[in-house]
CSV table of C-alpha atoms in Angstrom, one decimal:
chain,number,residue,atom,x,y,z
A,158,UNK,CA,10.1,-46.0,49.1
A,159,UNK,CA,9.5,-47.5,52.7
A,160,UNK,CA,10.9,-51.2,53.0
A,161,UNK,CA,8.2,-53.9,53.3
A,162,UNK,CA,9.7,-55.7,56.8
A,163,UNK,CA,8.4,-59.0,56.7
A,164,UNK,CA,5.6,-58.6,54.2
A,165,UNK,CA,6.5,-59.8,50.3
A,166,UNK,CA,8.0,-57.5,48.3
A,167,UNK,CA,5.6,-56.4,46.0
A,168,UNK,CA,7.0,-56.7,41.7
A,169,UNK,CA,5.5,-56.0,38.8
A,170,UNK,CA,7.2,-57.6,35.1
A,171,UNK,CA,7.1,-55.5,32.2
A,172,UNK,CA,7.5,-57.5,29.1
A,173,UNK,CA,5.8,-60.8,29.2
A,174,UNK,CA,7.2,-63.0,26.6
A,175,UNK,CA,8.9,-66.3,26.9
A,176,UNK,CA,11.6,-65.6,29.0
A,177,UNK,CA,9.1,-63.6,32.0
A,178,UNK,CA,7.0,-66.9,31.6
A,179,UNK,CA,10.0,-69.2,31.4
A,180,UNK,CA,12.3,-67.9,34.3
A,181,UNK,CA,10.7,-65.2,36.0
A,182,UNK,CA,7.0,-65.7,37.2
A,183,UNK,CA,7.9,-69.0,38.8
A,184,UNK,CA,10.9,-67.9,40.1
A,185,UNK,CA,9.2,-64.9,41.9
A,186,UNK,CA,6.2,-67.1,42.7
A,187,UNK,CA,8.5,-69.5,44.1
A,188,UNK,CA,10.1,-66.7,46.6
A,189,UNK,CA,8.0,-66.0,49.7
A,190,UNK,CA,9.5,-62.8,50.3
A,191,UNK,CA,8.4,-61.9,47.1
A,192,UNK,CA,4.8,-61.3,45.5
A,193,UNK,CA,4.0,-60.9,41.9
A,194,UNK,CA,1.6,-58.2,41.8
A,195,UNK,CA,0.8,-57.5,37.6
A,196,UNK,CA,2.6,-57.3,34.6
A,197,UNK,CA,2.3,-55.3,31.1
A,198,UNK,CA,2.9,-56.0,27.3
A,199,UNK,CA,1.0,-55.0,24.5
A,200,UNK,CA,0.1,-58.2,23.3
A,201,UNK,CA,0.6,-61.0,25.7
A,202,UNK,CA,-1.5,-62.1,28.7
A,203,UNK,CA,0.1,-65.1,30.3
A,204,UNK,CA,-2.3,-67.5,32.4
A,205,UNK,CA,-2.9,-66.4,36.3
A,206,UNK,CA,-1.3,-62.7,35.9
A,207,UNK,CA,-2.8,-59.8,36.3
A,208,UNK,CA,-1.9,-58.2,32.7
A,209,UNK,CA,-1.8,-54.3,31.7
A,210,UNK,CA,-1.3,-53.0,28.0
A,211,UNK,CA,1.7,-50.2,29.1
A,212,UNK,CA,3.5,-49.8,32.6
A,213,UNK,CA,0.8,-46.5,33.2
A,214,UNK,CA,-2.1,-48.8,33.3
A,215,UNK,CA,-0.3,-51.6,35.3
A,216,UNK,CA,0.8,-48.7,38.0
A,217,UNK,CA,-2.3,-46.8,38.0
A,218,UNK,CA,-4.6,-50.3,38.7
A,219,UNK,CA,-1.6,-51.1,41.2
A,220,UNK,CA,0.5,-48.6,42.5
A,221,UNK,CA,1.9,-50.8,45.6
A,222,UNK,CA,4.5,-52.5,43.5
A,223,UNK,CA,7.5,-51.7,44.9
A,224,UNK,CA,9.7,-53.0,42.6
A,225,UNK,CA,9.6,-53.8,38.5
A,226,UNK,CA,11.5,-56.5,36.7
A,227,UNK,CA,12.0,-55.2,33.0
A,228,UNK,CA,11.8,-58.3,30.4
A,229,UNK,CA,11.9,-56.5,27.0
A,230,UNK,CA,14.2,-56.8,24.0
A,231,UNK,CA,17.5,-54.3,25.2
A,232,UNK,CA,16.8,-52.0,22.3
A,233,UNK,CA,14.0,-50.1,24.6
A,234,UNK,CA,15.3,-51.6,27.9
A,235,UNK,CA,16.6,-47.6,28.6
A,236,UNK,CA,13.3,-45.8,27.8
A,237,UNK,CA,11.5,-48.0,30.0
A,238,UNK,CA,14.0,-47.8,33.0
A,239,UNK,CA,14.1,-44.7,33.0
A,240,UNK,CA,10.6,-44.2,33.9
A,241,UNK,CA,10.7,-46.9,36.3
A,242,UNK,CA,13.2,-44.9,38.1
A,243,UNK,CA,11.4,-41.5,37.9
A,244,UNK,CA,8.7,-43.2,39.9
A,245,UNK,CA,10.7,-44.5,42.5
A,246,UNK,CA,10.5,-48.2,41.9
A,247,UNK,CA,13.5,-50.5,42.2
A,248,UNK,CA,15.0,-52.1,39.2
A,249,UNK,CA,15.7,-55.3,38.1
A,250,UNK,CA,17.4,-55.3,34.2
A,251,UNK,CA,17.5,-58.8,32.6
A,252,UNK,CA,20.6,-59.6,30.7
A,253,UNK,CA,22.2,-57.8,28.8
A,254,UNK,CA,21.4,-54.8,31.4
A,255,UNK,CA,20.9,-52.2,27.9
A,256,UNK,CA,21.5,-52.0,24.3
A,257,UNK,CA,24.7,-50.0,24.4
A,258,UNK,CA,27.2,-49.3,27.2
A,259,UNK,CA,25.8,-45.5,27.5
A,260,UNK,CA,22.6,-46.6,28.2
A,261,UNK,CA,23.9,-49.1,30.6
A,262,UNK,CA,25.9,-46.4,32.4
A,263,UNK,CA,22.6,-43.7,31.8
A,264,UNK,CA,20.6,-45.8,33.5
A,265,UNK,CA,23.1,-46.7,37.1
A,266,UNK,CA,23.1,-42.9,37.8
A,267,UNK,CA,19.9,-42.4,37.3
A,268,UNK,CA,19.2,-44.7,39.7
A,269,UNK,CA,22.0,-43.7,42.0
A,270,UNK,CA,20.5,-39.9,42.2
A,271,UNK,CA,16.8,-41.4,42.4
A,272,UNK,CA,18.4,-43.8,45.6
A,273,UNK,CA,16.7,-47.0,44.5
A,274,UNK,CA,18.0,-50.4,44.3
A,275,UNK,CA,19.4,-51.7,40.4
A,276,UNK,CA,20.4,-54.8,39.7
A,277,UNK,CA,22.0,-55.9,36.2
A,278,UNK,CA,21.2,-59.2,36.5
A,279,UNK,CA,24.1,-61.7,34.7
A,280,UNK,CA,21.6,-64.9,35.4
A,281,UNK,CA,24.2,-67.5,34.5
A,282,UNK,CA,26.7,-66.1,37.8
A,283,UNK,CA,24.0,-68.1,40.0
A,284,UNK,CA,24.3,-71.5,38.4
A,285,UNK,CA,25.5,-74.0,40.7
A,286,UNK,CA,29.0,-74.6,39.9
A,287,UNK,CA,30.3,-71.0,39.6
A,288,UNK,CA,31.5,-70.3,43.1
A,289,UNK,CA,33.3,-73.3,43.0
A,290,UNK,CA,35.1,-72.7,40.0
A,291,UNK,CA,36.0,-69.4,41.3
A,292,UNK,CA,37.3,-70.6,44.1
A,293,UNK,CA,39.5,-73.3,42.0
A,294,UNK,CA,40.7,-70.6,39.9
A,295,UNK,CA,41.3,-68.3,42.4
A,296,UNK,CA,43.9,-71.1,44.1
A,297,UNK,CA,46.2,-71.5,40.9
A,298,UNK,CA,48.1,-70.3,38.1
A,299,UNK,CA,45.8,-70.1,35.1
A,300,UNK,CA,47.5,-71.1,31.5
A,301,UNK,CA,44.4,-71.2,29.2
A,302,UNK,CA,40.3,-70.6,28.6
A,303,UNK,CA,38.6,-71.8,26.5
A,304,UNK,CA,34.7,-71.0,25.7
A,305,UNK,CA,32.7,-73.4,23.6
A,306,UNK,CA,28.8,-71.8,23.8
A,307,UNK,CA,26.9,-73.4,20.9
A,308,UNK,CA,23.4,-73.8,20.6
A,309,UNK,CA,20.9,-74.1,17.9
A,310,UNK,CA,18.5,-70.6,17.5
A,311,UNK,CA,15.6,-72.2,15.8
A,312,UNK,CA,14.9,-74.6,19.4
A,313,UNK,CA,16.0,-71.3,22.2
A,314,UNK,CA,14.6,-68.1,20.1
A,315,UNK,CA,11.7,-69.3,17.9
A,316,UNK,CA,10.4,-66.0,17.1
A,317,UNK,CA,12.1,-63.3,18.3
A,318,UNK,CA,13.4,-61.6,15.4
A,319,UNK,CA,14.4,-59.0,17.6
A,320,UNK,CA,17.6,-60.7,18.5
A,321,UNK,CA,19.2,-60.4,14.7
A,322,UNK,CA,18.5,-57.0,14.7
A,323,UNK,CA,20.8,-54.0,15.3
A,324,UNK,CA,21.4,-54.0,19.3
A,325,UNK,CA,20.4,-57.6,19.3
A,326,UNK,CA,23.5,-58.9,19.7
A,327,UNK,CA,22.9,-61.9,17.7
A,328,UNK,CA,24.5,-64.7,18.9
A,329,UNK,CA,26.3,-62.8,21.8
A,330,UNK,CA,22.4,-63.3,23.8
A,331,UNK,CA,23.4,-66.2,24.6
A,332,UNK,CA,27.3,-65.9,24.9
A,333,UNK,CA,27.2,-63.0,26.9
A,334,UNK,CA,26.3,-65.4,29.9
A,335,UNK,CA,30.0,-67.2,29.5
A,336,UNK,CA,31.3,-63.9,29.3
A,337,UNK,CA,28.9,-63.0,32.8
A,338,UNK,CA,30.8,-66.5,34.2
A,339,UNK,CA,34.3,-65.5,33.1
A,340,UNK,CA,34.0,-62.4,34.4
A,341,UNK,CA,32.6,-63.2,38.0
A,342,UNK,CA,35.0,-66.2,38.1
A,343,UNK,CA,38.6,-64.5,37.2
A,344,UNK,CA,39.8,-61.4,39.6
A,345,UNK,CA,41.5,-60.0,36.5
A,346,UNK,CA,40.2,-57.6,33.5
A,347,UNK,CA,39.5,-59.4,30.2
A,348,UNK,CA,40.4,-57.8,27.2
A,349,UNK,CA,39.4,-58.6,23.6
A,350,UNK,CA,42.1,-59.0,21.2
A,351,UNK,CA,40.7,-60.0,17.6
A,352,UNK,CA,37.4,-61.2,17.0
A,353,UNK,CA,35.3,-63.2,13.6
A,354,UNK,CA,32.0,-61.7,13.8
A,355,UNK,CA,30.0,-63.6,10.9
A,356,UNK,CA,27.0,-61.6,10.4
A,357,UNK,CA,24.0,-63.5,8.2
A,358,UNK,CA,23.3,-60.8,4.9
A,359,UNK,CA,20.0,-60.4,5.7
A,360,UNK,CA,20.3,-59.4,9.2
A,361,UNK,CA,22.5,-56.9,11.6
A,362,UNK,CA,24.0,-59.2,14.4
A,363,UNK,CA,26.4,-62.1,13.9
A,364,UNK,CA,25.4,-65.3,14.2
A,365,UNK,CA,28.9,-67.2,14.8
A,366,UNK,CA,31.7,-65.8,16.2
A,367,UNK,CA,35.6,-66.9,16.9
A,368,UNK,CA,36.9,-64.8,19.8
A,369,UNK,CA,40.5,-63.8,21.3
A,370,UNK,CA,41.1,-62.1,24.2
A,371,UNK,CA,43.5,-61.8,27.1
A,372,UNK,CA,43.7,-61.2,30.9
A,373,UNK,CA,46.1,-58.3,32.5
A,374,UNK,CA,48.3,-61.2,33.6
A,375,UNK,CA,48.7,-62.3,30.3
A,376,UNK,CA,47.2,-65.7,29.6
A,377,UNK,CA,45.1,-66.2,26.5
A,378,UNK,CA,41.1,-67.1,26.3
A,379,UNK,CA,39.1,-68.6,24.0
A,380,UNK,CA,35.9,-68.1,22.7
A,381,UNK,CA,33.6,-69.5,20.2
A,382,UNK,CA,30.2,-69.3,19.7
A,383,UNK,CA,27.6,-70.8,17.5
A,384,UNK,CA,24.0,-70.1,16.9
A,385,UNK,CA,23.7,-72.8,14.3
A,386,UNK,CA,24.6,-75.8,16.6
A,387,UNK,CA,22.3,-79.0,15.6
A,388,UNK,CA,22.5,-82.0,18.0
A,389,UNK,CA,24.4,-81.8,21.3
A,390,UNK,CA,23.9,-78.1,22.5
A,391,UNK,CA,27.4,-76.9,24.5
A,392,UNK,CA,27.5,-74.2,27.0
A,393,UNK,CA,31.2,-75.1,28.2
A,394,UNK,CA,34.2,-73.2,29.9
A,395,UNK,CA,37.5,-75.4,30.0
A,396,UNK,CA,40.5,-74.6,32.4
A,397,UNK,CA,43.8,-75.5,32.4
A,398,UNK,CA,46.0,-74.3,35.2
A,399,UNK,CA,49.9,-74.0,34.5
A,400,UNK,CA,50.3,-77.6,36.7
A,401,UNK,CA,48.3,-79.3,33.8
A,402,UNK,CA,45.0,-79.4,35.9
A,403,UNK,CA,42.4,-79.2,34.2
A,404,UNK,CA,38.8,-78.0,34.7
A,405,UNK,CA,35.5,-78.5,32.6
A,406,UNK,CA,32.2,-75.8,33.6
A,407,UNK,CA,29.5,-77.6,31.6
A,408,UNK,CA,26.0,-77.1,30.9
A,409,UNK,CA,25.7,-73.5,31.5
A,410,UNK,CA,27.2,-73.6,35.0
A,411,UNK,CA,25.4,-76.9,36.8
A,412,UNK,CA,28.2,-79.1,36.3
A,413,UNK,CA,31.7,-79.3,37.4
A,414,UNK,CA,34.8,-82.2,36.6
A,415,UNK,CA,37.8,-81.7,37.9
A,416,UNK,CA,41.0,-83.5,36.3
A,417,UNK,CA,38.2,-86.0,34.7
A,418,UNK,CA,36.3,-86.8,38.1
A,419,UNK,CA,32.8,-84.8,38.3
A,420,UNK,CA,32.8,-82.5,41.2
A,421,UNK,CA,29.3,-81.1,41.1
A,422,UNK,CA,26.4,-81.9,39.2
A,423,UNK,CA,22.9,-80.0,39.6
A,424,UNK,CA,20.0,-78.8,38.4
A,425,UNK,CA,20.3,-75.1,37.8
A,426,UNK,CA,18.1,-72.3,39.8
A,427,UNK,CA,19.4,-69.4,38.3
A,428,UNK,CA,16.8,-67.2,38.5
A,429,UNK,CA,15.2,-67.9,41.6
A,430,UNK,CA,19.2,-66.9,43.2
A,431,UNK,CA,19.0,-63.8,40.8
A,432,UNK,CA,15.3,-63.0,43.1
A,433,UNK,CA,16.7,-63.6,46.3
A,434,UNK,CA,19.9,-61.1,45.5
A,435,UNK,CA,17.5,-58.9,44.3
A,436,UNK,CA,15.3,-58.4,47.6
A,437,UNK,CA,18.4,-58.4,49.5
A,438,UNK,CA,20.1,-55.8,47.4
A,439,UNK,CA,16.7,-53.5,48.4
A,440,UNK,CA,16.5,-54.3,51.5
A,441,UNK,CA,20.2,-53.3,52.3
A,442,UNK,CA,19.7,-50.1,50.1
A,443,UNK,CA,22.5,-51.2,47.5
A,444,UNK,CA,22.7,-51.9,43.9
A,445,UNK,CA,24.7,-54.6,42.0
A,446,UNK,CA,25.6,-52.9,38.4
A,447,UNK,CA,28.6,-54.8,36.8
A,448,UNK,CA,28.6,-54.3,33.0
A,449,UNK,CA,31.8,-56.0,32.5
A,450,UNK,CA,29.9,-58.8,30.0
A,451,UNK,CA,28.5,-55.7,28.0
A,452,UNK,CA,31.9,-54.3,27.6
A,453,UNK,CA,33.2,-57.4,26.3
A,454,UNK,CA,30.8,-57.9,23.6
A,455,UNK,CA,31.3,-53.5,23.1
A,456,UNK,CA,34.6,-54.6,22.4
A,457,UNK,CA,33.9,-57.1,20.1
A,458,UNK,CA,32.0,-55.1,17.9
A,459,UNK,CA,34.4,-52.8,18.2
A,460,UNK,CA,37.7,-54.8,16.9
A,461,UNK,CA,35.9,-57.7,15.0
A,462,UNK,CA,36.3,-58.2,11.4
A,463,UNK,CA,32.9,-58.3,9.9
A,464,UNK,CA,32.5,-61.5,7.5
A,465,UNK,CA,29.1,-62.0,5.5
A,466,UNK,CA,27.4,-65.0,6.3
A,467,UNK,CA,24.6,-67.2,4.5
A,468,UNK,CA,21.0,-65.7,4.8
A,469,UNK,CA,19.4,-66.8,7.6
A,470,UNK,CA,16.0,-67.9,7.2
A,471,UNK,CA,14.0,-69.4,10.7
C-alpha cells in the first residue's frame, strides 16, 4: 500500500449502524486528512454515504480505499478482518477489538505478516481528562479504585439484541471502556480476583456485575457495573492515593475534580482523537494493538460466579 502524502486518507466503514452514524462518519468527515469514501451493511443506508450490500461490492465500485473501519457486532468482527487484511487495507477494530482473546491475537499477526497498520481502538483512552489522571496517578501512592459504570440499556442500545447474546458481553460493552481507562491510566497489570456476573435467564451475557480485582503492587479495585441504571447515568473512576487525596474521573472521561475542586471539564471528542491516531499510526507504518480491557473481561468470565437474573424484556 503506497502512503497518500498530503492527499486524505481514503476509508471505507463496514457495518453502518448507530454507532458508524453516531461516532464515526462525522468524526472522519470532520478530519481533513481523512476522506470517507463508501461503506457496506446489508440493510442500512445512512444519508450522504455511498452504501454497498457486502465489503466485495463496496471494493469492487471503489478499490482506492486505503483503509477500512470495521463497525459490526464482535461476534463476526474476525471473519471480516481477516479479509480486510488479505487485501492489504489497514485496520481500524472498534471496541472490543474481537469476540474472544484468540481472535483478538488471530487477527494482530495477521496483520503483522500482511505489514499493514491495526489499531484496537479503546475510544474512551481519548476523552479529555485521561492524560491527566494518568499523570496524577503516576505521581503518588495509589490506596484504592473504585469503578461505578451504570447506565440504562433501553436509552444506549435500543435494538441491538446482539449485545445479550453469547460474545456480547452484555453489560461489559460499556464497562470495558473503564476497564480501557484503567488500563491506559495505571503502569501496573490488573488482575481479576472474584467477580458477580448476573446473567438475565433468557439471555447469555450478564447484565450487572460486582467486580474485584488487584494490581501487582497490591492495592485493591473496584468495579461495578449496571445495565439497569434509571435516572442519573454514571460513568465514574474514584481515586484515593495513600495521602488521602482523592480523585473523581466523571462522565466517561470529560471531567476531572481533584480533592473536591474540578480540574477539567469538557466536551468529549473521542473518536475524532481515535481518527487522528489512526492516520498517524499508517503513516508511521505501526500498529497500536493493546487487548489488556479484553483480557480483563476474559478473566471475568473466567472466575465469575454465574447468578440468574430476572428476564429481561426491552
Amino acid at each position: 500500500m503506497g502512503l497518500f502524502g498530503k492527499k486524505p486518507l481514503k476509508i471505507g466503514l463496514i457495518g453502518l449502524g448507530k454507532i458508524a452514524v453516531d461516532q464515526h462518519i462525522p468524526s472522519i468527515r470532520g478530519n481533513k486528512r481523512l476522506e470517507l469514501v463508501a461503506g457496506c451493511s446489508p440493510h442500512t443506508r445512512p444519508e450522504g454515504v455511498n452504501a454497498y450490500p457486502d465489503m466485495d461490492a463496496m471494493m469492487t465500485a471503489h478499490p482506492e480505499i486505503e483503509a477500512i473501519a470495521i463497525c459490526t457486532p464482535p461476534q463476526i468482527r474476525h471473519e471480516i478482518a481477516k479479509q480486510v487484511i488479505s487485501i492489504g487495507r489497514h485496520v481500524f477494530l472498534e471496541k472490543p477489538p474481537a469476540a474472544t482473546l484468540g481472535e483478538a491475537e488471530a487477527i494482530k499477526m495477521l496483520a503483522e505478516a500482511k505489514g499493514v497498520s491495526l489499531l484496537a481502538s479503546w475510544h474512551s483512552r481519548f476523552a479529555p481528562a485521561v492524560e491527566a489522571t494518568r499523570k496524577w496517578v503516576s505521581e503518588r501512592q495509589i490506596k484504592s479504585i473504585t469503578i461505578h459504570w451504570k447506565e440504562n440499556v433501553r436509552q444506549w442500545h435500543p435494538g441491538q439484541k446482539w449485545i445479550f447474546e453469547a460474545g456480547g458481553m452484555g453489560v461489559f460493552d460499556p464497562g470495558i471502556n473503564s476497564l480501557s481507562i484503567l488500563t491506559r491510566i495505571l503502569a501496573d497489570s490488573v488482575m481479576v480476583k472474584s467477580a458477580d456476573l448476573h446473567i438475565p435467564v433468557n439471555c447469555d451475557a450478564p447484565i450487572q456485575v460486582e467486580m474485584d480485582m488487584m494490581t501487582e503492587v497490591g492495592f485493591p479495585i473496584r468495579a461495578e457495573y449496571d445495565f439497569l441504571q434509571t435516572g442519573v447515568q454514571t460513568w465514574s473512576i474514584y481515586i484515593e492515593s495513600t495521602s488521602y487525596e482523592k480523585l473523581t474521573l466523571s462522565m466517561g472521561g470529560t471531567e476531572l475534580e481533584i480533592d473536591g475542586h474540578t480540574v477539567i471539564k469538557q466536551k468529549e471528542a473521542e473518536y475524532a482523537g481515535l481518527y487522528a491516531h489512526f492516520h498517524d499510526l499508517i503513516r508511521a507504518g505501526k500498529s497500536d494493538a493493546d487487548f489488556s480491557p479484553l483480557r480483563i473481561v476474559a478473566d471475568a468470565m473466567l472466575l465469575g460466579k454465574r447468578i440468574a437474573a430476572p428476564e429481561y424484556i426491552e
